[in-house]
mmCIF file of C-alpha atoms (C1' of nucleotides) in Angstrom:
data_model
loop_
_atom_site.group_PDB
_atom_site.id
_atom_site.type_symbol
_atom_site.label_atom_id
_atom_site.label_comp_id
_atom_site.label_asym_id
_atom_site.label_seq_id
_atom_site.Cartn_x
_atom_site.Cartn_y
_atom_site.Cartn_z
ATOM 1 C CA MET A 279 209.640 15.398 45.867
ATOM 2 C CA ILE A 280 206.665 18.245 47.893
ATOM 3 C CA THR A 281 207.179 21.929 46.247
ATOM 4 C CA GLU A 282 205.329 23.546 46.764
ATOM 5 C CA GLY A 283 205.392 22.780 50.597
ATOM 6 C CA SER A 284 207.823 25.410 50.739
ATOM 7 C CA ASP A 285 205.160 28.024 48.318
ATOM 8 C CA SER A 286 204.606 31.030 50.582
ATOM 9 C CA SER A 287 201.511 31.143 49.001
ATOM 10 C CA PHE A 288 200.500 27.314 51.054
ATOM 11 C CA ALA A 289 201.133 28.737 54.016
ATOM 12 C CA THR A 290 198.229 28.164 55.777
ATOM 13 C CA GLN A 291 198.404 24.371 55.024
ATOM 14 C CA PRO A 292 196.779 22.766 58.243
ATOM 15 C CA ALA A 293 200.467 20.914 60.482
ATOM 16 C CA GLY A 294 198.854 18.355 61.926
ATOM 17 C CA VAL A 295 197.299 15.431 59.803
ATOM 18 C CA ILE A 296 194.109 14.903 60.352
ATOM 19 C CA LEU A 297 193.380 18.760 60.282
ATOM 20 C CA ALA A 298 194.952 18.804 56.485
ATOM 21 C CA LEU A 299 191.773 15.621 56.405
ATOM 22 C CA GLN A 300 189.905 17.680 57.263
ATOM 23 C CA ARG A 301 190.254 20.459 54.942
ATOM 24 C CA ALA A 302 191.100 17.887 51.882
ATOM 25 C CA THR A 303 187.470 16.075 52.563
ATOM 26 C CA HIS A 304 185.665 19.820 52.880
ATOM 27 C CA ASP A 305 187.346 21.123 49.928
ATOM 28 C CA THR A 306 187.070 18.332 47.336
ATOM 29 C CA LEU A 307 183.603 17.778 48.365
ATOM 30 C CA ARG A 308 182.558 21.460 47.176
ATOM 31 C CA LEU A 309 184.147 20.363 44.045
ATOM 32 C CA LEU A 310 182.046 16.675 43.938
ATOM 33 C CA THR A 311 178.487 18.323 44.463
ATOM 34 C CA ALA A 312 180.015 21.110 42.460
ATOM 35 C CA ARG A 313 180.527 19.639 39.142
ATOM 36 C CA LEU A 314 177.711 16.735 40.311
ATOM 37 C CA ALA A 315 175.606 19.424 40.148
ATOM 38 C CA GLY A 316 173.504 17.961 36.980
ATOM 39 C CA GLU A 317 172.683 14.468 38.727
ATOM 40 C CA ASN A 318 171.369 16.612 42.059
ATOM 41 C CA LEU A 319 173.170 15.164 44.691
ATOM 42 C CA SER A 320 174.112 15.635 48.155
ATOM 43 C CA GLY A 321 178.456 15.323 49.202
ATOM 44 C CA SER A 322 176.894 11.680 51.539
ATOM 45 C CA GLU A 323 174.581 10.311 48.419
ATOM 46 C CA ILE A 324 177.492 10.894 46.147
ATOM 47 C CA ASN A 325 179.407 9.139 48.687
ATOM 48 C CA VAL A 326 177.072 5.824 48.943
ATOM 49 C CA LEU A 327 177.208 6.204 45.003
ATOM 50 C CA ALA A 328 179.998 6.061 44.210
ATOM 51 C CA ASN A 329 181.193 3.124 46.710
ATOM 52 C CA LEU A 330 178.111 1.100 45.112
ATOM 53 C CA ALA A 331 179.611 1.436 41.864
ATOM 54 C CA ASP A 332 182.406 -1.504 41.936
ATOM 55 C CA GLY A 333 179.056 -3.095 41.652
ATOM 56 C CA ARG A 334 179.491 -5.351 45.077
ATOM 57 C CA VAL A 335 176.488 -5.809 46.633
ATOM 58 C CA ARG A 336 176.586 -3.896 50.407
ATOM 59 C CA SER A 337 174.107 -4.408 53.423
ATOM 60 C CA VAL A 338 173.621 -1.473 55.701
ATOM 61 C CA GLY A 339 176.234 -2.041 57.766
ATOM 62 C CA GLU A 340 179.392 -2.910 55.890
ATOM 63 C CA LEU A 341 177.924 0.390 53.828
ATOM 64 C CA ALA A 342 178.753 2.198 57.022
ATOM 65 C CA VAL A 343 181.663 0.600 57.337
ATOM 66 C CA ASP A 344 182.397 1.696 53.591
ATOM 67 C CA THR A 345 181.527 5.566 54.367
ATOM 68 C CA GLY A 346 182.439 5.626 58.024
ATOM 69 C CA THR A 347 178.949 6.043 58.872
ATOM 70 C CA LYS A 348 177.054 4.618 61.333
ATOM 71 C CA PRO A 349 174.051 2.662 60.064
ATOM 72 C CA THR A 350 171.443 5.018 61.230
ATOM 73 C CA THR A 351 172.382 7.903 59.554
ATOM 74 C CA LEU A 352 171.965 6.295 56.235
ATOM 75 C CA THR A 353 168.611 5.007 57.137
ATOM 76 C CA SER A 354 167.564 8.565 55.424
ATOM 77 C CA LEU A 355 169.660 8.600 52.608
ATOM 78 C CA LEU A 356 168.607 4.652 51.460
ATOM 79 C CA ASP A 357 165.388 6.070 51.822
ATOM 80 C CA ARG A 358 165.664 8.953 49.525
ATOM 81 C CA LEU A 359 167.919 7.066 47.057
ATOM 82 C CA ALA A 360 165.824 4.740 46.363
ATOM 83 C CA SER A 361 162.390 6.990 45.875
ATOM 84 C CA ARG A 362 164.351 8.467 42.917
ATOM 85 C CA GLY A 363 165.137 4.526 41.713
ATOM 86 C CA LEU A 364 168.418 4.530 42.363
ATOM 87 C CA LEU A 365 168.641 1.515 44.580
ATOM 88 C CA THR A 366 166.526 -1.512 45.791
ATOM 89 C CA ARG A 367 166.092 -2.960 49.981
ATOM 90 C CA GLU A 368 166.074 -6.365 49.758
ATOM 91 C CA LEU A 369 165.312 -8.514 52.602
ATOM 92 C CA ASP A 370 168.931 -10.710 52.631
ATOM 93 C CA PRO A 371 167.165 -14.376 52.350
ATOM 94 C CA ALA A 372 170.666 -15.619 54.219
ATOM 95 C CA ASP A 373 169.961 -13.311 57.337
ATOM 96 C CA ARG A 374 167.036 -11.870 57.455
ATOM 97 C CA ARG A 375 167.850 -9.242 59.790
ATOM 98 C CA SER A 376 169.517 -7.786 56.688
ATOM 99 C CA PHE A 377 169.152 -5.555 53.873
ATOM 100 C CA LEU A 378 170.877 -6.125 50.570
ATOM 101 C CA LEU A 379 171.528 -2.926 48.487
ATOM 102 C CA THR A 380 171.770 -3.532 44.597
ATOM 103 C CA LEU A 381 171.853 -0.224 42.297
ATOM 104 C CA THR A 382 169.641 -0.159 39.545
ATOM 105 C CA ALA A 383 170.349 0.755 36.049
ATOM 106 C CA PRO A 384 169.664 4.899 36.613
ATOM 107 C CA GLY A 385 172.047 3.816 40.486
ATOM 108 C CA SER A 386 174.446 2.285 37.688
ATOM 109 C CA ARG A 387 174.413 5.263 36.212
ATOM 110 C CA ALA A 388 175.163 7.585 38.550
ATOM 111 C CA ALA A 389 177.552 5.623 40.799
ATOM 112 C CA ARG A 390 179.467 5.556 37.000
ATOM 113 C CA ALA A 391 179.095 9.649 36.910
ATOM 114 C CA ALA A 392 180.309 10.179 40.688
ATOM 115 C CA ARG A 393 183.216 8.202 40.399
ATOM 116 C CA ASP A 394 184.566 9.549 37.185
ATOM 117 C CA VAL A 395 184.122 13.560 38.269
ATOM 118 C CA MET A 396 186.036 11.862 41.469
ATOM 119 C CA ASP A 397 188.568 9.657 39.397
ATOM 120 C CA ALA A 398 188.638 13.114 36.721
ATOM 121 C CA ILE A 399 190.027 15.137 39.752
ATOM 122 C CA GLU A 400 191.936 12.767 41.320
ATOM 123 C CA ALA A 401 193.814 12.214 37.676
ATOM 124 C CA GLU A 402 193.900 16.566 37.641
ATOM 125 C CA ALA A 403 194.937 16.603 41.487
ATOM 126 C CA LEU A 404 197.198 14.487 41.430
ATOM 127 C CA GLY A 405 199.475 14.633 37.948
ATOM 128 C CA SER A 406 202.254 15.775 39.498
ATOM 129 C CA VAL A 407 202.167 12.909 42.290
ATOM 130 C CA SER A 408 204.868 9.862 42.607
ATOM 131 C CA ASP A 409 203.234 6.359 43.599
ATOM 132 C CA ALA A 410 205.594 6.536 46.266
ATOM 133 C CA GLU A 411 203.698 9.436 47.908
ATOM 134 C CA LEU A 412 200.874 7.820 46.469
ATOM 135 C CA ALA A 413 201.136 4.396 48.245
ATOM 136 C CA GLY A 414 202.261 7.276 51.224
ATOM 137 C CA PHE A 415 199.085 8.551 51.279
ATOM 138 C CA HIS A 416 197.919 5.251 51.028
ATOM 139 C CA ALA A 417 199.404 3.619 54.828
ATOM 140 C CA VAL A 418 198.771 6.721 56.321
ATOM 141 C CA VAL A 419 194.467 6.912 55.196
ATOM 142 C CA ARG A 420 194.720 3.380 56.866
ATOM 143 C CA ALA A 421 196.197 3.561 59.675
ATOM 144 C CA LEU A 422 193.757 6.700 60.230
ATOM 145 C CA THR A 423 191.013 4.315 60.058
ATOM 146 C CA ALA A 424 192.262 1.718 61.099
ATOM 147 C CA ALA A 425 193.302 2.975 65.136
ATOM 148 C CA SER A 426 189.482 4.454 64.918
ATOM 149 C CA GLN A 427 187.753 2.150 64.413
ATOM 150 C CA MET B 1063 203.459 0.131 44.804
ATOM 151 C CA ILE B 1064 200.619 -0.506 46.794
ATOM 152 C CA THR B 1065 201.140 -4.065 48.735
ATOM 153 C CA GLU B 1066 199.360 -3.426 50.884
ATOM 154 C CA GLY B 1067 196.588 -2.813 48.759
ATOM 155 C CA SER B 1068 195.297 -6.677 48.004
ATOM 156 C CA ASP B 1069 195.639 -7.526 51.550
ATOM 157 C CA SER B 1070 192.618 -9.320 52.762
ATOM 158 C CA SER B 1071 192.288 -7.866 55.844
ATOM 159 C CA PHE B 1072 191.546 -5.085 54.161
ATOM 160 C CA ALA B 1073 189.267 -5.376 51.766
ATOM 161 C CA THR B 1074 187.174 -2.628 52.117
ATOM 162 C CA GLN B 1075 189.949 -1.147 51.864
ATOM 163 C CA PRO B 1076 187.772 1.795 48.894
ATOM 164 C CA ALA B 1077 190.078 2.404 45.880
ATOM 165 C CA GLY B 1078 189.554 4.984 45.353
ATOM 166 C CA VAL B 1079 191.819 8.389 46.654
ATOM 167 C CA ILE B 1080 188.979 10.557 47.641
ATOM 168 C CA LEU B 1081 186.527 7.498 49.050
ATOM 169 C CA ALA B 1082 189.809 6.519 51.026
ATOM 170 C CA LEU B 1083 189.643 10.222 53.104
ATOM 171 C CA GLN B 1084 186.184 10.987 53.037
ATOM 172 C CA ARG B 1085 186.162 7.351 55.765
ATOM 173 C CA ALA B 1086 189.660 8.248 57.323
ATOM 174 C CA THR B 1087 187.957 11.809 57.739
ATOM 175 C CA HIS B 1088 184.527 10.769 58.846
ATOM 176 C CA ASP B 1089 186.418 7.701 61.599
ATOM 177 C CA THR B 1090 189.038 9.995 62.709
ATOM 178 C CA LEU B 1091 186.301 12.516 63.711
ATOM 179 C CA ARG B 1092 184.099 10.013 65.078
ATOM 180 C CA LEU B 1093 187.481 8.837 67.197
ATOM 181 C CA LEU B 1094 187.995 12.858 68.589
ATOM 182 C CA THR B 1095 185.135 13.630 69.719
ATOM 183 C CA ALA B 1096 184.389 10.807 71.827
ATOM 184 C CA ARG B 1097 187.465 10.999 73.196
ATOM 185 C CA LEU B 1098 186.861 14.746 73.854
ATOM 186 C CA ALA B 1099 182.852 14.415 74.896
ATOM 187 C CA GLY B 1100 184.149 16.164 78.378
ATOM 188 C CA GLU B 1101 184.709 19.294 76.240
ATOM 189 C CA ASN B 1102 181.518 19.124 74.598
ATOM 190 C CA LEU B 1103 182.388 19.712 71.739
ATOM 191 C CA SER B 1104 181.415 18.716 67.913
ATOM 192 C CA GLY B 1105 182.922 18.014 65.309
ATOM 193 C CA SER B 1106 183.876 21.038 63.679
ATOM 194 C CA GLU B 1107 183.642 22.942 66.549
ATOM 195 C CA ILE B 1108 186.873 20.407 67.171
ATOM 196 C CA ASN B 1109 188.191 20.816 63.941
ATOM 197 C CA VAL B 1110 187.959 25.320 64.199
ATOM 198 C CA LEU B 1111 189.363 25.180 67.949
ATOM 199 C CA ALA B 1112 192.370 23.052 66.635
ATOM 200 C CA ASN B 1113 193.101 25.232 63.178
ATOM 201 C CA LEU B 1114 193.339 28.334 66.129
ATOM 202 C CA ALA B 1115 195.152 26.498 69.055
ATOM 203 C CA ASP B 1116 198.293 27.963 67.369
ATOM 204 C CA GLY B 1117 197.550 30.808 68.686
ATOM 205 C CA ARG B 1118 197.596 32.477 65.550
ATOM 206 C CA VAL B 1119 194.727 35.274 65.344
ATOM 207 C CA ARG B 1120 192.799 34.988 62.483
ATOM 208 C CA SER B 1121 190.164 36.625 60.111
ATOM 209 C CA VAL B 1122 185.938 34.186 59.320
ATOM 210 C CA GLY B 1123 188.011 33.525 55.803
ATOM 211 C CA GLU B 1124 191.269 32.331 57.137
ATOM 212 C CA LEU B 1125 189.303 30.463 59.175
ATOM 213 C CA ALA B 1126 187.608 28.934 56.556
ATOM 214 C CA VAL B 1127 189.930 28.360 54.078
ATOM 215 C CA ASP B 1128 192.402 27.203 56.943
ATOM 216 C CA THR B 1129 188.812 24.408 58.105
ATOM 217 C CA GLY B 1130 187.833 24.026 54.395
ATOM 218 C CA THR B 1131 184.554 25.591 54.811
ATOM 219 C CA LYS B 1132 182.332 28.853 53.855
ATOM 220 C CA PRO B 1133 182.076 31.649 56.215
ATOM 221 C CA THR B 1134 179.117 31.624 55.922
ATOM 222 C CA THR B 1135 178.836 28.099 57.975
ATOM 223 C CA LEU B 1136 181.086 29.401 60.417
ATOM 224 C CA THR B 1137 178.874 32.044 61.973
ATOM 225 C CA SER B 1138 176.471 30.501 63.693
ATOM 226 C CA LEU B 1139 179.135 27.808 65.167
ATOM 227 C CA LEU B 1140 181.584 30.866 66.260
ATOM 228 C CA ASP B 1141 178.233 32.403 67.996
ATOM 229 C CA ARG B 1142 178.264 29.626 69.989
ATOM 230 C CA LEU B 1143 182.388 29.853 70.847
ATOM 231 C CA ALA B 1144 181.748 33.058 71.506
ATOM 232 C CA SER B 1145 178.517 32.302 73.747
ATOM 233 C CA ARG B 1146 180.239 30.067 75.743
ATOM 234 C CA GLY B 1147 183.500 31.720 76.018
ATOM 235 C CA LEU B 1148 185.911 30.263 74.695
ATOM 236 C CA LEU B 1149 186.281 33.147 71.923
ATOM 237 C CA THR B 1150 186.067 37.122 70.730
ATOM 238 C CA ARG B 1151 185.400 38.746 67.613
ATOM 239 C CA GLU B 1152 186.412 42.105 67.427
ATOM 240 C CA LEU B 1153 186.904 44.012 64.279
ATOM 241 C CA ASP B 1154 189.334 44.648 62.323
ATOM 242 C CA PRO B 1155 191.461 47.910 62.889
ATOM 243 C CA ALA B 1156 192.818 47.734 59.572
ATOM 244 C CA ASP B 1157 190.004 46.447 57.428
ATOM 245 C CA ARG B 1158 186.455 47.052 59.522
ATOM 246 C CA ARG B 1159 184.521 44.638 57.922
ATOM 247 C CA SER B 1160 186.231 42.524 58.887
ATOM 248 C CA PHE B 1161 186.268 40.347 62.469
ATOM 249 C CA LEU B 1162 189.531 39.425 64.042
ATOM 250 C CA LEU B 1163 189.102 35.275 65.993
ATOM 251 C CA THR B 1164 191.014 36.287 69.442
ATOM 252 C CA LEU B 1165 190.965 32.152 71.233
ATOM 253 C CA THR B 1166 190.399 33.525 75.093
ATOM 254 C CA ALA B 1167 191.486 31.563 77.468
ATOM 255 C CA PRO B 1168 189.754 29.016 77.958
ATOM 256 C CA GLY B 1169 189.364 28.497 74.630
ATOM 257 C CA SER B 1170 193.253 28.469 73.955
ATOM 258 C CA ARG B 1171 192.854 25.706 76.960
ATOM 259 C CA ALA B 1172 189.852 23.841 75.026
ATOM 260 C CA ALA B 1173 191.717 24.453 72.098
ATOM 261 C CA ARG B 1174 194.784 23.228 73.952
ATOM 262 C CA ALA B 1175 192.271 19.747 74.476
ATOM 263 C CA ALA B 1176 191.026 19.175 71.341
ATOM 264 C CA ARG B 1177 195.007 19.126 69.165
ATOM 265 C CA ASP B 1178 196.799 16.839 72.125
ATOM 266 C CA VAL B 1179 193.596 14.418 71.442
ATOM 267 C CA MET B 1180 194.833 14.857 67.888
ATOM 268 C CA ASP B 1181 197.844 14.410 67.813
ATOM 269 C CA ALA B 1182 197.460 11.681 70.202
ATOM 270 C CA ILE B 1183 195.376 9.601 68.366
ATOM 271 C CA GLU B 1184 197.816 10.182 65.366
ATOM 272 C CA ALA B 1185 200.852 8.988 66.988
ATOM 273 C CA GLU B 1186 198.951 5.802 68.163
ATOM 274 C CA ALA B 1187 198.166 5.847 64.406
ATOM 275 C CA LEU B 1188 201.103 6.091 62.209
ATOM 276 C CA GLY B 1189 203.656 4.394 64.868
ATOM 277 C CA SER B 1190 204.614 2.698 62.023
ATOM 278 C CA VAL B 1191 204.543 4.811 59.475
ATOM 279 C CA SER B 1192 207.802 6.294 57.659
ATOM 280 C CA ASP B 1193 208.675 9.756 57.506
ATOM 281 C CA ALA B 1194 208.298 9.384 53.734
ATOM 282 C CA GLU B 1195 205.295 7.623 54.164
ATOM 283 C CA LEU B 1196 203.615 10.817 56.681
ATOM 284 C CA ALA B 1197 205.663 13.632 53.378
ATOM 285 C CA GLY B 1198 203.174 11.420 50.509
ATOM 286 C CA PHE B 1199 200.040 12.178 52.720
ATOM 287 C CA HIS B 1200 201.029 15.488 52.773
ATOM 288 C CA ALA B 1201 202.012 15.365 48.956
ATOM 289 C CA VAL B 1202 198.592 14.329 47.860
ATOM 290 C CA VAL B 1203 196.227 15.978 49.923
ATOM 291 C CA ARG B 1204 197.807 19.207 49.720
ATOM 292 C CA ALA B 1205 197.607 18.209 45.878
ATOM 293 C CA LEU B 1206 193.689 16.959 46.418
ATOM 294 C CA THR B 1207 193.636 20.813 47.868
ATOM 295 C CA ALA B 1208 195.221 23.263 45.890
ATOM 296 C CA ALA B 1209 193.305 21.678 42.788
ATOM 297 C CA SER B 1210 189.719 22.161 44.807
ATOM 298 C CA GLN B 1211 190.368 25.575 45.127
ATOM 299 C "C1'" DT C 1033 171.005 -12.760 74.457
ATOM 300 C "C1'" DA C 1034 172.689 -10.134 70.578
ATOM 301 C "C1'" DT C 1035 172.234 -7.786 66.843
ATOM 302 C "C1'" DT C 1036 170.294 -5.690 61.475
ATOM 303 C "C1'" DG C 1037 168.147 -2.003 60.579
ATOM 304 C "C1'" DT C 1038 163.679 1.608 61.041
ATOM 305 C "C1'" DT C 1039 161.809 5.305 63.682
ATOM 306 C "C1'" DA C 1040 161.752 8.466 66.781
ATOM 307 C "C1'" DT C 1041 164.152 12.302 67.903
ATOM 308 C "C1'" DA C 1042 167.017 16.581 68.647
ATOM 309 C "C1'" DC C 1043 170.863 19.379 67.389
ATOM 310 C "C1'" DT C 1044 174.657 20.765 64.062
ATOM 311 C "C1'" DC C 1045 176.680 21.066 59.798
ATOM 312 C "C1'" DT C 1046 176.259 23.248 54.694
ATOM 313 C "C1'" DA C 1047 175.103 26.894 51.509
ATOM 314 C "C1'" DT C 1048 172.567 30.814 48.612
ATOM 315 C "C1'" DA C 1049 169.957 34.261 48.520
ATOM 316 C "C1'" DA C 1050 169.554 38.684 50.095
ATOM 317 C "C1'" DC C 1051 171.921 42.503 53.352
ATOM 318 C "C1'" DT C 1052 174.248 46.008 55.665
ATOM 319 C "C1'" DA C 1053 178.809 47.744 57.022
ATOM 320 C "C1'" DT C 1054 183.415 48.791 54.528
ATOM 321 C "C1'" DA C 1055 186.624 50.060 51.643
ATOM 322 C "C1'" DT D 381 181.500 48.647 42.283
ATOM 323 C "C1'" DA D 382 183.732 44.867 45.519
ATOM 324 C "C1'" DT D 383 184.223 42.198 49.278
ATOM 325 C "C1'" DA D 384 183.491 40.771 54.961
ATOM 326 C "C1'" DG D 385 180.342 38.864 56.904
ATOM 327 C "C1'" DT D 386 175.549 39.010 59.594
ATOM 328 C "C1'" DT D 387 170.935 37.094 59.180
ATOM 329 C "C1'" DA D 388 167.944 34.065 57.285
ATOM 330 C "C1'" DT D 389 166.193 30.616 55.832
ATOM 331 C "C1'" DA D 390 166.379 25.477 54.008
ATOM 332 C "C1'" DG D 391 167.201 20.710 53.895
ATOM 333 C "C1'" DA D 392 170.859 17.216 54.596
ATOM 334 C "C1'" DG D 393 174.092 14.912 57.534
ATOM 335 C "C1'" DT D 394 175.390 13.207 62.219
ATOM 336 C "C1'" DA D 395 173.361 9.875 66.409
ATOM 337 C "C1'" DT D 396 171.266 8.452 70.731
ATOM 338 C "C1'" DA D 397 167.997 5.332 72.415
ATOM 339 C "C1'" DA D 398 163.704 2.916 72.012
ATOM 340 C "C1'" DC D 399 162.552 -0.710 69.561
ATOM 341 C "C1'" DA D 400 160.705 -4.604 66.079
ATOM 342 C "C1'" DA D 401 162.067 -8.883 63.242
ATOM 343 C "C1'" DT D 402 165.492 -11.781 63.039
ATOM 344 C "C1'" DA D 403 169.867 -15.061 64.883
#
DNA sequence: TATTGTTATACTCTATAACTATA
DNA sequence: TATAGTTATAGAGTATAACAATA
């Protein structure tokens, strides 16, 4: 049920799907970095760590896909995280052109913190959103992501 | 119920709502700038123009809310758009601290082009998405945006 | 030849703090 | 005093092209 949609206090809700997406991304990212101020992480660093938080070892290319960025964008960011001791880059024995990204113990802690804050924001925001609406959200986002490859 | 979540062809689909949001935003923005390469517009410029495309005259602060950014972020971007003749800043007679942003004729054309490409991407991507799913998407995005203010 | 990822390079994005003008 | 927006400043995000190493 979208009761807020007809509330005049939301008169500036953007018309298009992509515009709404961009606004929500900016807004949540700002809240996220504010709540994680103690960790001293930028928005993109939070995005990267939260993706790695599942413990799955990834190559740079895979991480680029997961975050929606390019490997070249990640290089300096990964340099920074590595120099802070949050992750390591190891040559993939199976393909020595590729690096395997692994969180260190402090990195896992920071990634966990990022995911926890994300989860908390989602829980707060989506309290009155139904499972069906949430499924609809994922369907739309998945379709947009797939169409943009 | 999120049945698609268990589809192995979407194995890299991010778990969280916010992670999915970020990835979709990055991916769509990249496609958008690629398709609008002829206009020579950056992602944020496209975002701003597409918001202004409805013809509604806005203050800088209102535009910042609509785009999910801060006025300070918009200043140099608006400088650029104004220097290219795409919009004008006029003092608001009702509050002379504030500027009214108005698209010029070329600005309206560029904004229209941006909206058209956005609409086309949405139409292509969301062909098989139901109205109910789309409504769910908007409910989630609206809730996230509201919770992040 | 093609692919992975980095380096070099060039802009753009983003925000905080300090400021001006107006309310 | 408070608010709208800019300026100054600083750092992060983003990508293209060129490159080295590997496949």
